[in-house]
C-alpha positions as a printed Julia matrix, in Angstrom:
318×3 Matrix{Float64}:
 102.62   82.76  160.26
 105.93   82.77  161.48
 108.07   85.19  163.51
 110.05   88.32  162.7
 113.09   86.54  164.32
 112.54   83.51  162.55
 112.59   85.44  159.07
 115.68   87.64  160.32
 117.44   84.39  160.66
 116.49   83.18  157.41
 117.67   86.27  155.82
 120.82   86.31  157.94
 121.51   82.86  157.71
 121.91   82.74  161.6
 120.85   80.42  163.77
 118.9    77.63  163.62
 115.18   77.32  161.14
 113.54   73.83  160.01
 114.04   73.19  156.6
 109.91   73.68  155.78
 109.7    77.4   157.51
 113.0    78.35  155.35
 110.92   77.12  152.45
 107.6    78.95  153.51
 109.8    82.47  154.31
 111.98   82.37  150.96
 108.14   81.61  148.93
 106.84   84.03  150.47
 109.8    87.0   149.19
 109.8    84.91  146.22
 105.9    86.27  145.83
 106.17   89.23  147.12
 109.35   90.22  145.53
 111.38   91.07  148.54
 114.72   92.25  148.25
 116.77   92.78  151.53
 117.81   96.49  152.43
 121.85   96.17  151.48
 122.38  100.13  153.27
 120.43   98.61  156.62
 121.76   95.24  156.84
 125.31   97.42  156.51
 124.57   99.52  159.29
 123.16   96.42  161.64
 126.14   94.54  160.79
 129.0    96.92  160.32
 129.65   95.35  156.86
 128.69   95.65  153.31
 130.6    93.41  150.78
 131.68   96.19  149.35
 135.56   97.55  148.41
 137.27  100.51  148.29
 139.93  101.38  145.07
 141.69  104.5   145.53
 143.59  105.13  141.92
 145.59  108.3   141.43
 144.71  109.28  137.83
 142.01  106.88  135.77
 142.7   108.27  132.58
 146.33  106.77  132.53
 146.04  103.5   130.45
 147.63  102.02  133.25
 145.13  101.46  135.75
 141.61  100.27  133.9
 143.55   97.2   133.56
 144.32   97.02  137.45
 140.87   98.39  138.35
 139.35   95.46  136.03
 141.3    92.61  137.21
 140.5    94.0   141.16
 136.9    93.7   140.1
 137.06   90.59  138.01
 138.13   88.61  141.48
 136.09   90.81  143.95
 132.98   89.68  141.9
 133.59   85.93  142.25
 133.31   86.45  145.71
 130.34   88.57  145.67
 131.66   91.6   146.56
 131.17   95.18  144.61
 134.09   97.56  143.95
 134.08  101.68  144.87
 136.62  103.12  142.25
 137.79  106.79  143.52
 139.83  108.57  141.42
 141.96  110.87  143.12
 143.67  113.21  140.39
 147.32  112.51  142.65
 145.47  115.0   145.08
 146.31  113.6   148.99
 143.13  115.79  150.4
 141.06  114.3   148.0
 142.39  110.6   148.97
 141.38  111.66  152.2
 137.66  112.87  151.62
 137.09  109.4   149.66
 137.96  107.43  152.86
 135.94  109.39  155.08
 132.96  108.42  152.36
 133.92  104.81  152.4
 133.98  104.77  156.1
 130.43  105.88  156.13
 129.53  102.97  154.02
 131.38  100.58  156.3
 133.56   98.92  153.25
 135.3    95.85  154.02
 138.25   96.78  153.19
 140.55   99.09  150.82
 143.0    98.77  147.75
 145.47  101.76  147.78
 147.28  102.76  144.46
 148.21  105.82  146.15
 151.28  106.25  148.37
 150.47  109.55  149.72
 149.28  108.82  153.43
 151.39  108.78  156.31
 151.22  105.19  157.66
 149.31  106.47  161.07
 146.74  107.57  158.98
 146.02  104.3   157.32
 146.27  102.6   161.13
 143.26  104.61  162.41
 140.85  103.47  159.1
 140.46  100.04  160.85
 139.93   98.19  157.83
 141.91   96.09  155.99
 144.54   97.39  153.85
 146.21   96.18  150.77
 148.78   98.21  149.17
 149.07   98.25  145.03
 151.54   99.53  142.66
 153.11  101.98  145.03
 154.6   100.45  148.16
 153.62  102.58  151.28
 154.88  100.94  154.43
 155.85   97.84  155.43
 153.41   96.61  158.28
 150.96   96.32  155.27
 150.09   94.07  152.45
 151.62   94.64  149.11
 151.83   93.91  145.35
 154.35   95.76  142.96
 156.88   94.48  140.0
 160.44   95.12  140.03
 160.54   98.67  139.04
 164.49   98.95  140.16
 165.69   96.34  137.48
 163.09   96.92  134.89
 164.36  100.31  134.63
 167.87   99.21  134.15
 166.65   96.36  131.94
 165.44   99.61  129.59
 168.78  101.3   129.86
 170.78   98.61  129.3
 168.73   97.47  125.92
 169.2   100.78  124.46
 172.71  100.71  124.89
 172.83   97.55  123.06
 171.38   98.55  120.19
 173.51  101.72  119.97
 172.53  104.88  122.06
 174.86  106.02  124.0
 173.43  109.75  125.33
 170.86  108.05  127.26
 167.87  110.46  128.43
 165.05  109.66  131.18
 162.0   110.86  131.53
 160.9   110.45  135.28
 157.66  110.73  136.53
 156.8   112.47  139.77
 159.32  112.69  142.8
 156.5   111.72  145.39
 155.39  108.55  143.53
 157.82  105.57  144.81
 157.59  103.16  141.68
 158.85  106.82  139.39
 161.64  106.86  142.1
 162.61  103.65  141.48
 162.6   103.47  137.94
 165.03  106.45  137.92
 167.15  104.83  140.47
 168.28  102.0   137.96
 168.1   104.33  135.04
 170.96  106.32  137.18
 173.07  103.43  138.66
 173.02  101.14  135.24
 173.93  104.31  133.41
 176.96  104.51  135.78
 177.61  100.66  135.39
 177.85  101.1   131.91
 180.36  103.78  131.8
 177.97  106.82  130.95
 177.49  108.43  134.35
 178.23  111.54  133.16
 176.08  111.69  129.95
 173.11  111.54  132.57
 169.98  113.73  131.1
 166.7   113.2   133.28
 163.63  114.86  131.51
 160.34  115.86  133.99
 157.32  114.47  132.77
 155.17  113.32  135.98
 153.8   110.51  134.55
 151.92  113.05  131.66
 151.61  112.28  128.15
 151.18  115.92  127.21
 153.95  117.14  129.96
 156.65  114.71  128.69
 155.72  115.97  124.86
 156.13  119.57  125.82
 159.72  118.58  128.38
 161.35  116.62  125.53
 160.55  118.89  122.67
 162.58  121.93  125.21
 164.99  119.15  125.65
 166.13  118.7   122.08
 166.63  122.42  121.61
 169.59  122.26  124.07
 170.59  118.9   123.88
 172.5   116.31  122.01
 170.38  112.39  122.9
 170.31  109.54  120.88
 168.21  107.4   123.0
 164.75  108.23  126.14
 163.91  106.31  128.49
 160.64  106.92  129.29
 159.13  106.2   132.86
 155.45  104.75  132.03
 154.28  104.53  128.52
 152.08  107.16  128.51
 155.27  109.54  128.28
 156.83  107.52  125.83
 154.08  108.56  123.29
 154.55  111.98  124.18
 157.87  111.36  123.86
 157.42  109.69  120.32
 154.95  112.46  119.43
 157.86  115.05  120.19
 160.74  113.74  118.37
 159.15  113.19  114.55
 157.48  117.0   115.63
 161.1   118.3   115.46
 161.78  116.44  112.28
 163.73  113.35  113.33
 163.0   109.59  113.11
 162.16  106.84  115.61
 164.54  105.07  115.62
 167.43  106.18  113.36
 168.01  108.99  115.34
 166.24  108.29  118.66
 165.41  105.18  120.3
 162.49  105.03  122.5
 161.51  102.73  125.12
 158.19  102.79  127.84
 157.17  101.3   130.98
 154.16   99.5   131.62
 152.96   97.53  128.87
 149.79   99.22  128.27
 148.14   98.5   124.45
 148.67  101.67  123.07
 152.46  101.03  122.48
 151.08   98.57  119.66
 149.16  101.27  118.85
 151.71  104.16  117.58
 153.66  104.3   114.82
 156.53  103.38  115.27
 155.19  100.72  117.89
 157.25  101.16  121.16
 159.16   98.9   122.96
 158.5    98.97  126.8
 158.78   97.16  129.38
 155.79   95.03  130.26
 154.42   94.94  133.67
 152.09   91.61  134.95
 149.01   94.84  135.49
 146.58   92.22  135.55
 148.08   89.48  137.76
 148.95   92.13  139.95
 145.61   93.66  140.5
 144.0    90.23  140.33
 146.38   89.32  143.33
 145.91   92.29  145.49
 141.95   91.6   145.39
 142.51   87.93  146.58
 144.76   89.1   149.31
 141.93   91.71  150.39
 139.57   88.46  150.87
 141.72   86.34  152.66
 142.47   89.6   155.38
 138.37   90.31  155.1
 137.9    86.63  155.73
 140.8    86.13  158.52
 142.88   84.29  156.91
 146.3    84.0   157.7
 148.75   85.14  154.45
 151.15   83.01  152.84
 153.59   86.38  152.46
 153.32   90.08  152.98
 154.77   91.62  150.34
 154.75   90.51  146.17
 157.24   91.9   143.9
 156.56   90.45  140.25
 159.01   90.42  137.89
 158.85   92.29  134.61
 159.93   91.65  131.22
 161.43   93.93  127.91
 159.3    93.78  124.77
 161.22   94.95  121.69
 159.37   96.74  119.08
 160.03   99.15  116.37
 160.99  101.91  118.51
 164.16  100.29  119.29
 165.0    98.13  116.46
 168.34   99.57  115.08
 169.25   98.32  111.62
 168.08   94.86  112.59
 169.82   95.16  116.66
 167.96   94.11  119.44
């Protein structure tokens, strides 16, 4: 016989037990096929090895890869990933941290940058910060969304286009207003300031098919930039709808990198975000702030890089 202490320390791993009773305690859940209450040990100990993922809209190609690469790390370390999807609503953001609260998560990924940063202060977890910059007190990961939008703009002018459209996606989301910032300033750099056409399509495949078929009927372009890739298939989908081809008569080019751009016909060219490296390094910076560990920096910005497909290639330009 041995003690309840002696097998809560066993179980714990705290404090001190002879090698032999560790044996005897472990044979005996070995035999009686113990398994150790994960929702009570979280209450006793405030912890769970569990993570939260707040994502703003799963069915955007975008983030499986992100959400995969978070868990792909978190399970090396043993820990289990919570994946709330959040439809872009801020009150349902909020509902899913009162849940993970309640089951005492070690700490939470935001891809969201909807919260007021005294919000986030009073979740006293840790907090990394994903995709969509929120503040600067905390931890984040993001590529350059200011140049790789003017890396986009400034390709299809090479190969030809000079009435330069953008599709943006939503005014609240920080990466969309970036990405529309460098569409604007390296249309200006290039001359074209005033042939600016900016096309809403909120990050929507469907939206930015509907917003760019309206936009032909009124005006003259010869070349969309398209905020995320998602768009630029909507995009693509609406120009050979109203007859015309991609890209003799309009060159198209994405954001993201996501597979489906090898996918369409003609494949587009985008530009590719790291999606994986950056979710894979937002999970290891959650473990080192769950652990204590002091960071190396606060704040990643990757840098991004212009695949040229079909979409773009003008009579053998690129």
């Amino acid at each position: 016989m041995v003690s309840v202490a002696t097998v809560s320390r066993v179980l714990n791993q705290n404090g001190y037990v002879n090698e032999e009773t560790e044996r005897r305690v472990r044979q005996a859940m070995k035999e009686l096929n113990y398994k150790p209450n994960e929702v009570a040990r979280a209450l006793f100990k405030k912890t769970s090895k569990t993570v939260g993922l707040i994502v703003p809209d799963i069915t955007n190609p975008f983030f499986p890869e992100l959400v995969r690469a978070v868990e792909d790390v978190m399970n090396i370390y043993d820990y289990t990933v919570i994946l709330c999807n959040s439809d872009e609503k801020v009150e349902k953001e909020r509902e899913y941290i009162e849940v993970l609260k309640q089951k005492y998560v070690d700490g939470v990924i935001l891809t969201t940058n909807q919260f007021a940063p005294e919000e986030v202060e009073e979740w006293d977890v840790p907090i990394v910060v994903l995709d969509r910059p929120l503040h600067e007190r905390y931890p984040s990961v993001v590529a350059d969304n200011y140049e790789g939008a003017r890396l986009a703009t400034r390709h299809l002018y090479e190969v030809g286009c000079r009435r330069i459209a953008h599709i943006q996606g939503p005014n609240h989301v920080v990466n969309a207003m970036e990405r529309f910032r460098g569409y604007q300033d390296e249309m200006r750099a290039l001359g074209l300031g005033d042939r600016q056409l900016v096309i809403q399509g909120n990050y929507q495949l469907k939206q930015a098919k509907e917003a760019v078929m309206a936009a032909l009927a009124e005006h003259d372009m010869d070349g969309i930039f398209a905020g995320n890739d998602a768009m630029a298939v909507g995009a693509l989908k609406a120009v050979q709808q109203c007859g015309l081809r991609v890209p003799d008569d309009i060159a198209i080019i994405g954001y993201d990198g996501i597979p489906l751009t090898e996918m369409t016909t003609p494949e587009l060219s985008t530009v590719s975000q790291p999606i994986y490296e950056m979710g894979a390094m937002a999970a290891r910076i959650l473990i080192k702030q769950i652990e204590g560990k002091p960071l190396e920096k606060l704040h990643y910005q990757l840098p991004v890089q212009l695949v040229v497909r079909q979409s773009t290639s003008r009579r053998g330009l690129t």
